[in-house]
CSV table of N, CA and C in Angstrom, one decimal:
chain,number,residue,atom,x,y,z
F,1,UNK,N,-88.6,373.7,73.6
F,1,UNK,CA,-88.0,372.5,73.0
F,1,UNK,C,-87.4,371.7,74.1
F,2,UNK,N,-87.7,370.5,74.2
F,2,UNK,CA,-87.1,369.6,75.2
F,2,UNK,C,-86.8,368.3,74.5
F,3,UNK,N,-85.6,368.0,74.3
F,3,UNK,CA,-85.2,366.7,73.7
F,3,UNK,C,-84.4,365.9,74.6
F,4,UNK,N,-84.5,364.6,74.6
F,4,UNK,CA,-83.6,363.7,75.3
F,4,UNK,C,-82.7,362.9,74.4
F,5,UNK,N,-81.4,363.0,74.6
F,5,UNK,CA,-80.5,362.3,73.7
F,5,UNK,C,-79.7,361.4,74.5
F,6,UNK,N,-79.8,360.1,74.2
F,6,UNK,CA,-79.0,359.1,75.0
F,6,UNK,C,-77.7,358.8,74.3
F,7,UNK,N,-76.6,358.8,75.1
F,7,UNK,CA,-75.3,358.5,74.6
F,7,UNK,C,-75.3,356.9,74.5
F,8,UNK,N,-74.4,356.4,73.6
F,8,UNK,CA,-74.3,355.0,73.5
F,8,UNK,C,-73.8,354.3,74.8
F,9,UNK,N,-74.2,353.1,75.1
F,9,UNK,CA,-73.8,352.5,76.3
F,9,UNK,C,-72.3,352.2,76.4
F,10,UNK,N,-71.9,352.3,77.6
F,10,UNK,CA,-70.4,352.1,77.9
F,10,UNK,C,-70.1,350.6,78.0
F,11,UNK,N,-68.9,350.2,77.8
F,11,UNK,CA,-68.5,348.9,78.0
F,11,UNK,C,-68.4,348.5,79.4
F,12,UNK,N,-68.4,349.4,80.3
F,12,UNK,CA,-68.3,349.1,81.8
F,12,UNK,C,-69.7,348.8,82.3
F,13,UNK,N,-69.8,347.7,83.0
F,13,UNK,CA,-71.1,347.3,83.5
F,13,UNK,C,-71.4,348.0,84.8
F,14,UNK,N,-70.4,348.7,85.4
F,14,UNK,CA,-70.6,349.3,86.7
F,14,UNK,C,-71.0,350.8,86.5
F,15,UNK,N,-70.9,351.3,85.3
F,15,UNK,CA,-71.2,352.7,85.2
F,15,UNK,C,-72.7,353.0,85.2
F,16,UNK,N,-73.0,354.2,85.7
F,16,UNK,CA,-74.5,354.5,85.6
F,16,UNK,C,-74.7,355.7,84.7
F,17,UNK,N,-75.9,355.8,84.2
F,17,UNK,CA,-76.2,356.8,83.3
F,17,UNK,C,-76.5,358.1,84.0
F,18,UNK,N,-75.7,359.2,83.7
F,18,UNK,CA,-76.0,360.5,84.3
F,18,UNK,C,-77.2,361.1,83.6
F,19,UNK,N,-78.0,361.8,84.3
F,19,UNK,CA,-79.1,362.6,83.8
F,19,UNK,C,-78.6,364.1,83.8
F,20,UNK,N,-78.5,364.6,82.6
F,20,UNK,CA,-78.0,366.0,82.5
F,20,UNK,C,-79.1,366.8,81.8
F,21,UNK,N,-79.1,368.1,82.2
F,21,UNK,CA,-80.0,369.1,81.6
F,21,UNK,C,-79.1,370.1,80.9
F,22,UNK,N,-79.3,370.3,79.6
F,22,UNK,CA,-78.5,371.3,78.9
F,22,UNK,C,-79.4,372.4,78.5
F,23,UNK,N,-79.1,373.6,78.9
F,23,UNK,CA,-79.8,374.8,78.6
F,23,UNK,C,-79.0,375.6,77.6
F,24,UNK,N,-79.4,375.5,76.3
F,24,UNK,CA,-78.7,376.1,75.2
F,24,UNK,C,-79.6,376.4,74.1
F,25,UNK,N,-79.4,377.6,73.4
F,25,UNK,CA,-80.3,378.0,72.3
F,25,UNK,C,-79.7,377.7,71.0
F,26,UNK,N,-78.5,377.2,70.9
F,26,UNK,CA,-77.8,376.9,69.6
F,26,UNK,C,-77.7,375.4,69.4
F,27,UNK,N,-78.3,374.9,68.3
F,27,UNK,CA,-78.3,373.5,68.0
F,27,UNK,C,-76.8,373.0,67.8
F,28,UNK,N,-76.0,373.8,67.1
F,28,UNK,CA,-74.6,373.4,66.9
F,28,UNK,C,-73.8,373.2,68.2
F,29,UNK,N,-74.1,374.1,69.2
F,29,UNK,CA,-73.4,374.1,70.5
F,29,UNK,C,-73.9,372.9,71.3
F,30,UNK,N,-75.2,372.6,71.1
F,30,UNK,CA,-75.7,371.4,71.8
F,30,UNK,C,-75.0,370.1,71.3
F,31,UNK,N,-74.9,370.1,70.0
F,31,UNK,CA,-74.3,368.9,69.3
F,31,UNK,C,-72.8,368.8,69.7
F,32,UNK,N,-72.2,369.9,69.9
F,32,UNK,CA,-70.8,369.9,70.3
F,32,UNK,C,-70.6,369.4,71.7
F,33,UNK,N,-71.5,369.8,72.6
F,33,UNK,CA,-71.5,369.3,74.0
F,33,UNK,C,-71.7,367.7,74.0
F,34,UNK,N,-72.7,367.3,73.2
F,34,UNK,CA,-73.1,365.9,73.2
F,34,UNK,C,-71.9,365.1,72.6
F,35,UNK,N,-71.2,365.6,71.6
F,35,UNK,CA,-70.0,365.0,71.0
F,35,UNK,C,-68.9,364.9,72.0
F,36,UNK,N,-68.7,366.0,72.7
F,36,UNK,CA,-67.6,366.1,73.7
F,36,UNK,C,-67.7,365.0,74.8
F,37,UNK,N,-68.9,364.9,75.3
F,37,UNK,CA,-69.2,364.0,76.4
F,37,UNK,C,-69.1,362.6,75.9
F,38,UNK,N,-69.6,362.3,74.7
F,38,UNK,CA,-69.6,361.0,74.2
F,38,UNK,C,-68.1,360.6,73.9
F,39,UNK,N,-67.3,361.5,73.4
F,39,UNK,CA,-65.9,361.2,73.2
F,39,UNK,C,-65.1,360.9,74.5
F,40,UNK,N,-65.6,361.5,75.6
F,40,UNK,CA,-64.9,361.3,76.8
F,40,UNK,C,-65.4,360.0,77.5
F,41,UNK,N,-66.4,359.4,76.9
F,41,UNK,CA,-66.9,358.1,77.4
F,41,UNK,C,-67.9,358.3,78.5
F,42,UNK,N,-68.5,359.5,78.6
F,42,UNK,CA,-69.5,359.7,79.7
F,42,UNK,C,-70.8,359.2,79.2
F,43,UNK,N,-71.4,358.3,80.0
F,43,UNK,CA,-72.7,357.7,79.7
F,43,UNK,C,-73.7,358.6,80.3
F,44,UNK,N,-74.6,359.2,79.4
F,44,UNK,CA,-75.5,360.2,79.9
F,44,UNK,C,-76.8,360.3,79.0
F,45,UNK,N,-77.8,360.7,79.6
F,45,UNK,CA,-79.0,361.1,78.9
F,45,UNK,C,-79.0,362.7,79.0
F,46,UNK,N,-79.0,363.3,77.9
F,46,UNK,CA,-79.0,364.8,77.9
F,46,UNK,C,-80.4,365.3,77.5
F,47,UNK,N,-81.0,366.0,78.4
F,47,UNK,CA,-82.3,366.6,78.2
F,47,UNK,C,-81.9,368.1,77.8
F,48,UNK,N,-82.5,368.5,76.7
F,48,UNK,CA,-82.1,369.8,76.1
F,48,UNK,C,-83.3,370.7,76.1
F,49,UNK,N,-83.1,371.9,76.5
F,49,UNK,CA,-84.1,373.0,76.4
F,49,UNK,C,-83.4,374.3,76.1
F,50,UNK,N,-84.2,375.2,75.6
F,50,UNK,CA,-83.7,376.5,75.2
F,50,UNK,C,-84.4,377.7,75.7
F,51,UNK,N,-85.3,377.5,76.7
F,51,UNK,CA,-86.0,378.6,77.3
F,51,UNK,C,-86.3,378.4,78.7
F,52,UNK,N,-86.5,379.5,79.4
F,52,UNK,CA,-86.6,379.4,80.9
F,52,UNK,C,-87.8,378.7,81.4
F,53,UNK,N,-88.9,378.8,80.6
F,53,UNK,CA,-90.2,378.1,81.0
F,53,UNK,C,-90.0,376.6,81.0
F,54,UNK,N,-89.4,376.1,79.9
F,54,UNK,CA,-89.2,374.7,79.8
F,54,UNK,C,-88.2,374.2,80.8
F,55,UNK,N,-87.2,375.0,81.0
F,55,UNK,CA,-86.1,374.7,82.0
F,55,UNK,C,-86.8,374.5,83.4
F,56,UNK,N,-87.6,375.5,83.7
F,56,UNK,CA,-88.3,375.4,85.0
F,56,UNK,C,-89.2,374.2,85.2
F,57,UNK,N,-89.9,373.9,84.1
F,57,UNK,CA,-90.7,372.7,84.1
F,57,UNK,C,-89.8,371.4,84.3
F,58,UNK,N,-88.7,371.4,83.5
F,58,UNK,CA,-87.9,370.2,83.6
F,58,UNK,C,-87.3,370.0,85.1
F,59,UNK,N,-86.8,371.1,85.7
F,59,UNK,CA,-86.2,370.9,87.0
F,59,UNK,C,-87.3,370.7,88.1
F,60,UNK,N,-88.5,371.0,87.8
F,60,UNK,CA,-89.6,370.8,88.8
F,60,UNK,C,-90.2,369.4,88.7
F,61,UNK,N,-90.0,368.8,87.6
F,61,UNK,CA,-90.6,367.4,87.4
F,61,UNK,C,-89.6,366.3,87.3
F,62,UNK,N,-88.3,366.6,87.1
F,62,UNK,CA,-87.3,365.5,87.0
F,62,UNK,C,-86.1,365.8,87.9
F,63,UNK,N,-85.4,364.8,88.2
F,63,UNK,CA,-84.1,365.0,89.0
F,63,UNK,C,-83.0,364.8,88.0
F,64,UNK,N,-82.0,365.8,88.1
F,64,UNK,CA,-80.9,365.8,87.2
F,64,UNK,C,-79.6,365.7,88.1
F,65,UNK,N,-78.6,365.0,87.5
F,65,UNK,CA,-77.3,364.9,88.2
F,65,UNK,C,-76.5,366.2,88.0
F,66,UNK,N,-76.8,367.0,86.9
F,66,UNK,CA,-76.1,368.2,86.7
F,66,UNK,C,-76.8,369.0,85.7
F,67,UNK,N,-76.6,370.3,85.7
F,67,UNK,CA,-77.2,371.3,84.7
F,67,UNK,C,-76.0,371.9,84.0
F,68,UNK,N,-76.0,372.0,82.7
F,68,UNK,CA,-75.0,372.7,82.0
F,68,UNK,C,-75.7,373.7,81.1
F,69,UNK,N,-75.3,375.0,81.3
F,69,UNK,CA,-76.0,376.1,80.7
F,69,UNK,C,-75.1,377.1,80.0
F,70,UNK,N,-75.6,377.6,78.8
F,70,UNK,CA,-75.0,378.7,78.2
F,70,UNK,C,-75.3,379.9,79.1
F,71,UNK,N,-74.5,381.0,79.1
F,71,UNK,CA,-74.8,382.1,79.9
F,71,UNK,C,-75.8,383.0,79.4
F,72,UNK,N,-75.6,383.4,78.1
F,72,UNK,CA,-76.6,384.4,77.5
F,72,UNK,C,-77.6,383.6,76.6
F,73,UNK,N,-78.9,383.7,76.9
F,73,UNK,CA,-79.9,383.1,76.2
F,73,UNK,C,-81.0,384.2,75.9
F,74,UNK,N,-81.8,384.0,74.8
F,74,UNK,CA,-82.8,385.0,74.5
F,74,UNK,C,-83.7,385.3,75.6
F,75,UNK,N,-83.6,386.5,76.1
F,75,UNK,CA,-84.5,387.0,77.2
F,75,UNK,C,-84.1,386.7,78.6
F,76,UNK,N,-83.0,386.0,78.8
F,76,UNK,CA,-82.6,385.7,80.2
F,76,UNK,C,-81.2,385.2,80.2
F,77,UNK,N,-80.6,385.0,81.4
F,77,UNK,CA,-79.3,384.5,81.5
F,77,UNK,C,-79.3,383.2,82.3
F,78,UNK,N,-78.1,382.6,82.4
F,78,UNK,CA,-78.0,381.4,83.2
F,78,UNK,C,-78.3,381.7,84.7
F,79,UNK,N,-78.0,382.9,85.1
F,79,UNK,CA,-78.3,383.2,86.5
F,79,UNK,C,-79.8,383.2,86.8
F,80,UNK,N,-80.6,383.5,85.9
F,80,UNK,CA,-82.1,383.4,86.0
F,80,UNK,C,-82.4,381.9,86.2
F,81,UNK,N,-81.8,381.1,85.3
F,81,UNK,CA,-82.1,379.6,85.4
F,81,UNK,C,-81.6,379.1,86.8
F,82,UNK,N,-80.4,379.6,87.2
F,82,UNK,CA,-79.9,379.1,88.5
F,82,UNK,C,-80.9,379.5,89.6
F,83,UNK,N,-81.5,380.7,89.6
F,83,UNK,CA,-82.5,381.0,90.6
F,83,UNK,C,-83.7,380.1,90.5
F,84,UNK,N,-84.1,379.8,89.3
F,84,UNK,CA,-85.3,378.9,89.2
F,84,UNK,C,-84.9,377.5,89.7
F,85,UNK,N,-83.7,377.1,89.5
F,85,UNK,CA,-83.3,375.8,90.1
F,85,UNK,C,-83.3,375.8,91.6
F,86,UNK,N,-82.9,376.9,92.2
F,86,UNK,CA,-82.8,377.0,93.6
F,86,UNK,C,-84.2,377.0,94.3
F,87,UNK,N,-85.2,377.3,93.5
F,87,UNK,CA,-86.6,377.2,94.0
F,87,UNK,C,-87.1,375.8,94.2
F,88,UNK,N,-86.4,374.8,93.6
F,88,UNK,CA,-86.8,373.4,93.7
F,88,UNK,C,-86.0,372.8,94.8
F,89,UNK,N,-86.6,372.4,95.9
F,89,UNK,CA,-85.9,371.8,97.0
F,89,UNK,C,-85.1,370.6,96.6
F,90,UNK,N,-85.6,369.7,95.8
F,90,UNK,CA,-84.9,368.5,95.4
F,90,UNK,C,-83.7,368.8,94.5
F,91,UNK,N,-83.6,370.0,94.0
F,91,UNK,CA,-82.5,370.3,93.1
F,91,UNK,C,-81.5,371.3,93.6
F,92,UNK,N,-81.6,371.7,94.8
F,92,UNK,CA,-80.7,372.8,95.3
F,92,UNK,C,-79.2,372.4,95.3
F,93,UNK,N,-78.9,371.2,95.4
F,93,UNK,CA,-77.5,370.7,95.4
F,93,UNK,C,-77.1,370.2,94.0
F,94,UNK,N,-77.9,370.4,93.0
F,94,UNK,CA,-77.5,370.0,91.7
F,94,UNK,C,-76.4,370.8,91.1
F,95,UNK,N,-75.3,370.3,90.7
F,95,UNK,CA,-74.2,371.1,90.1
F,95,UNK,C,-74.7,371.8,88.9
F,96,UNK,N,-74.3,373.1,88.8
F,96,UNK,CA,-74.7,373.9,87.7
F,96,UNK,C,-73.5,374.5,87.1
F,97,UNK,N,-73.2,374.1,85.8
F,97,UNK,CA,-72.0,374.5,85.1
F,97,UNK,C,-72.3,375.4,84.0
F,98,UNK,N,-71.6,376.5,83.9
F,98,UNK,CA,-71.7,377.4,82.8
F,98,UNK,C,-70.8,376.9,81.7
F,99,UNK,N,-71.4,376.9,80.5
F,99,UNK,CA,-70.6,376.6,79.3
F,99,UNK,C,-70.9,377.7,78.3
F,100,UNK,N,-70.0,378.7,78.2
F,100,UNK,CA,-70.4,379.8,77.4
F,100,UNK,C,-69.2,380.3,76.5
F,101,UNK,N,-69.6,380.9,75.4
F,101,UNK,CA,-68.6,381.4,74.5
F,101,UNK,C,-68.3,382.9,74.8
F,102,UNK,N,-69.2,383.5,75.4
F,102,UNK,CA,-69.1,385.0,75.6
F,102,UNK,C,-69.4,385.3,77.1
F,103,UNK,N,-68.5,385.1,78.0
F,103,UNK,CA,-68.8,385.5,79.4
F,103,UNK,C,-67.5,386.2,79.9
F,104,UNK,N,-67.7,387.3,80.4
F,104,UNK,CA,-66.6,388.1,80.9
F,104,UNK,C,-66.2,387.5,82.3
F,105,UNK,N,-65.0,387.9,82.7
F,105,UNK,CA,-64.5,387.5,84.0
F,105,UNK,C,-65.4,387.9,85.1
F,106,UNK,N,-66.0,389.1,85.1
F,106,UNK,CA,-66.8,389.6,86.1
F,106,UNK,C,-68.1,388.8,86.2
F,107,UNK,N,-68.7,388.4,85.1
F,107,UNK,CA,-69.9,387.6,85.1
F,107,UNK,C,-69.6,386.2,85.7
F,108,UNK,N,-68.4,385.7,85.3
F,108,UNK,CA,-68.0,384.3,85.8
F,108,UNK,C,-67.8,384.3,87.3
F,109,UNK,N,-67.2,385.3,87.8
F,109,UNK,CA,-66.9,385.4,89.2
F,109,UNK,C,-68.3,385.6,90.0
F,110,UNK,N,-69.2,386.4,89.4
F,110,UNK,CA,-70.5,386.6,90.0
F,110,UNK,C,-71.2,385.3,90.1
F,111,UNK,N,-71.2,384.5,89.0
F,111,UNK,CA,-71.9,383.3,89.0
F,111,UNK,C,-71.3,382.3,90.0
F,112,UNK,N,-70.0,382.2,90.1
F,112,UNK,CA,-69.4,381.3,91.1
F,112,UNK,C,-69.7,381.7,92.5
F,113,UNK,N,-69.8,383.0,92.7
F,113,UNK,CA,-70.1,383.6,94.1
F,113,UNK,C,-71.5,383.2,94.4
F,114,UNK,N,-72.4,383.1,93.4
F,114,UNK,CA,-73.8,382.8,93.7
F,114,UNK,C,-74.0,381.3,93.9
F,115,UNK,N,-73.0,380.5,93.7
F,115,UNK,CA,-73.1,379.1,94.0
F,115,UNK,C,-73.0,378.1,92.8
F,116,UNK,N,-72.8,378.7,91.6
F,116,UNK,CA,-72.6,377.8,90.4
F,116,UNK,C,-71.3,377.0,90.6
F,117,UNK,N,-71.3,375.7,90.1
F,117,UNK,CA,-70.2,374.9,90.4
F,117,UNK,C,-68.9,375.3,89.7
F,118,UNK,N,-69.0,375.7,88.4
F,118,UNK,CA,-67.9,376.1,87.6
F,118,UNK,C,-68.3,376.7,86.3
F,119,UNK,N,-67.3,377.1,85.5
F,119,UNK,CA,-67.6,377.5,84.1
F,119,UNK,C,-66.6,377.0,83.2
F,120,UNK,N,-67.0,376.8,82.0
F,120,UNK,CA,-66.1,376.4,80.9
F,120,UNK,C,-66.3,377.3,79.7
F,121,UNK,N,-65.3,377.8,79.1
F,121,UNK,CA,-65.5,378.5,77.8
F,121,UNK,C,-65.7,377.5,76.7
F,122,UNK,N,-66.6,377.8,75.8
F,122,UNK,CA,-66.9,376.9,74.7
F,122,UNK,C,-65.6,376.6,73.9
F,123,UNK,N,-64.7,377.5,73.8
F,123,UNK,CA,-63.4,377.3,73.1
F,123,UNK,C,-62.6,376.2,73.8
F,124,UNK,N,-62.9,376.0,75.1
F,124,UNK,CA,-62.1,375.0,75.8
F,124,UNK,C,-63.0,373.9,76.3
F,125,UNK,N,-64.0,373.5,75.5
F,125,UNK,CA,-65.0,372.5,75.8
F,125,UNK,C,-64.4,371.1,76.2
F,126,UNK,N,-63.1,370.9,75.8
F,126,UNK,CA,-62.5,369.6,76.1
F,126,UNK,C,-62.3,369.5,77.6
F,127,UNK,N,-62.4,370.6,78.3
F,127,UNK,CA,-62.3,370.6,79.8
F,127,UNK,C,-63.6,370.2,80.5
F,128,UNK,N,-64.7,370.2,79.7
F,128,UNK,CA,-66.0,369.9,80.3
F,128,UNK,C,-66.1,368.6,81.0
F,129,UNK,N,-65.6,367.5,80.5
F,129,UNK,CA,-65.7,366.2,81.2
F,129,UNK,C,-65.0,366.2,82.6
F,130,UNK,N,-63.9,366.9,82.6
F,130,UNK,CA,-63.2,367.0,83.9
F,130,UNK,C,-63.9,367.9,84.9
F,131,UNK,N,-64.4,369.0,84.4
F,131,UNK,CA,-65.2,369.9,85.2
F,131,UNK,C,-66.4,369.3,85.7
F,132,UNK,N,-67.1,368.5,84.9
F,132,UNK,CA,-68.3,367.8,85.2
F,132,UNK,C,-68.1,366.8,86.3
F,133,UNK,N,-67.0,366.0,86.1
F,133,UNK,CA,-66.7,365.0,87.1
F,133,UNK,C,-66.3,365.6,88.4
F,134,UNK,N,-65.6,366.7,88.4
F,134,UNK,CA,-65.2,367.3,89.7
F,134,UNK,C,-66.5,367.9,90.4
F,135,UNK,N,-67.4,368.5,89.6
F,135,UNK,CA,-68.6,369.1,90.2
F,135,UNK,C,-69.5,368.0,90.8
F,136,UNK,N,-69.6,366.8,90.1
F,136,UNK,CA,-70.4,365.7,90.6
F,136,UNK,C,-69.7,365.2,91.9
F,137,UNK,N,-68.4,365.1,91.9
F,137,UNK,CA,-67.7,364.6,93.1
F,137,UNK,C,-67.9,365.5,94.3
F,138,UNK,N,-67.8,366.8,94.1
F,138,UNK,CA,-68.0,367.8,95.1
F,138,UNK,C,-69.5,367.7,95.7
F,139,UNK,N,-70.4,367.6,94.8
F,139,UNK,CA,-71.8,367.5,95.2
F,139,UNK,C,-72.0,366.2,96.1
F,140,UNK,N,-71.4,365.1,95.7
F,140,UNK,CA,-71.5,363.9,96.4
F,140,UNK,C,-70.9,364.0,97.8
F,141,UNK,N,-69.8,364.7,97.9
F,141,UNK,CA,-69.1,365.0,99.2
F,141,UNK,C,-70.0,365.8,100.1
F,142,UNK,N,-70.7,366.9,99.5
F,142,UNK,CA,-71.6,367.7,100.3
F,142,UNK,C,-72.8,366.9,100.8
F,143,UNK,N,-73.3,366.0,99.9
F,143,UNK,CA,-74.4,365.1,100.4
F,143,UNK,C,-74.0,364.2,101.5
F,144,UNK,N,-72.8,363.6,101.4
F,144,UNK,CA,-72.3,362.7,102.4
F,144,UNK,C,-72.1,363.4,103.7
F,145,UNK,N,-71.6,364.7,103.7
F,145,UNK,CA,-71.4,365.4,104.9
F,145,UNK,C,-72.8,365.8,105.5
F,146,UNK,N,-73.7,366.1,104.7
F,146,UNK,CA,-75.1,366.5,105.2
F,146,UNK,C,-75.7,365.3,105.9
F,147,UNK,N,-75.5,364.1,105.3
F,147,UNK,CA,-76.1,362.9,105.8
F,147,UNK,C,-75.4,362.6,107.2
F,148,UNK,N,-74.1,362.8,107.2
F,148,UNK,CA,-73.4,362.5,108.5
F,148,UNK,C,-73.9,363.5,109.6
F,149,UNK,N,-74.1,364.7,109.2
F,149,UNK,CA,-74.6,365.7,110.2
F,149,UNK,C,-76.0,365.3,110.7
F,150,UNK,N,-76.8,364.8,109.7
F,150,UNK,CA,-78.2,364.4,110.1
F,150,UNK,C,-78.1,363.2,111.1
F,151,UNK,N,-77.3,362.2,110.8
F,151,UNK,CA,-77.2,361.1,111.7
F,151,UNK,C,-76.7,361.5,113.0
F,152,UNK,N,-75.7,362.4,113.1
F,152,UNK,CA,-75.2,362.9,114.4
F,152,UNK,C,-76.3,363.6,115.2
F,153,UNK,N,-77.1,364.5,114.5
F,153,UNK,CA,-78.2,365.2,115.2
F,153,UNK,C,-79.2,364.2,115.6
F,154,UNK,N,-79.5,363.2,114.8
F,154,UNK,CA,-80.5,362.2,115.2
F,154,UNK,C,-80.1,361.4,116.4
F,155,UNK,N,-78.8,361.1,116.5
F,155,UNK,CA,-78.3,360.4,117.7
F,155,UNK,C,-78.4,361.3,118.9
F,156,UNK,N,-78.1,362.5,118.8
F,156,UNK,CA,-78.2,363.5,119.9
F,156,UNK,C,-79.6,363.6,120.3
F,157,UNK,N,-80.5,363.7,119.4
F,157,UNK,CA,-82.0,363.9,119.8
F,157,UNK,C,-82.4,362.6,120.5
F,158,UNK,N,-81.9,361.4,120.0
F,158,UNK,CA,-82.3,360.2,120.7
F,158,UNK,C,-81.8,360.1,122.1
F,159,UNK,N,-80.5,360.6,122.3
F,159,UNK,CA,-80.0,360.6,123.7
F,159,UNK,C,-80.8,361.6,124.6
F,160,UNK,N,-81.1,362.7,124.0
F,160,UNK,CA,-81.9,363.7,124.8
F,160,UNK,C,-83.3,363.1,125.2
F,161,UNK,N,-83.9,362.4,124.2
F,161,UNK,CA,-85.2,361.8,124.5
F,161,UNK,C,-85.1,360.7,125.6
F,162,UNK,N,-84.1,359.9,125.5
F,162,UNK,CA,-83.9,358.9,126.5
F,162,UNK,C,-83.6,359.5,127.9
F,163,UNK,N,-82.8,360.6,127.9
F,163,UNK,CA,-82.5,361.2,129.2
F,163,UNK,C,-83.8,361.9,129.7
F,164,UNK,N,-84.6,362.5,128.9
F,164,UNK,CA,-85.8,363.1,129.3
F,164,UNK,C,-86.8,362.0,129.8
F,165,UNK,N,-86.9,360.9,129.2
F,165,UNK,CA,-87.7,359.8,129.7
F,165,UNK,C,-87.3,359.3,131.0
F,166,UNK,N,-86.0,359.2,131.3
F,166,UNK,CA,-85.5,358.7,132.6
F,166,UNK,C,-85.8,359.7,133.7
F,167,UNK,N,-85.7,361.0,133.3
F,167,UNK,CA,-85.9,362.0,134.3
F,167,UNK,C,-87.4,362.1,134.7
F,168,UNK,N,-88.3,362.0,133.7
F,168,UNK,CA,-89.7,362.1,134.0
F,168,UNK,C,-90.3,360.8,133.9
């Protein structure tokens, strides 16, 4: 199942629409997420899937600003989805947030250690907009640092090439 649900447009002309992928097997929980983000004024298209095969197809064919996933799904966990996401070069820096009703502290710590951005308990879903904003901000900071490193390396390679040309 893969559905796209667009939130109503914002009054702000400068806002851009986030592309989110929600991995969740419960329709009620998906509706709760959609309602929470809409109430927070987050303008987004939410692509929804409930199985690993569709998730893998989605992340291999589309670019998402973030992934929000339940931890326990039929036949797999969010960590399996995280590994599938990491196989996609264009998606490796996509923030991945756990939104789960039943995740123990050990599982949450393991997920964060593997590189997931954060987790939110479904009982505290009102935290999700803040956690999402922070995860997006951190991803943007990482991209900016990587671009700066690339520019620095490019300048260094250029200087080496010029020096090499002068010598030979």
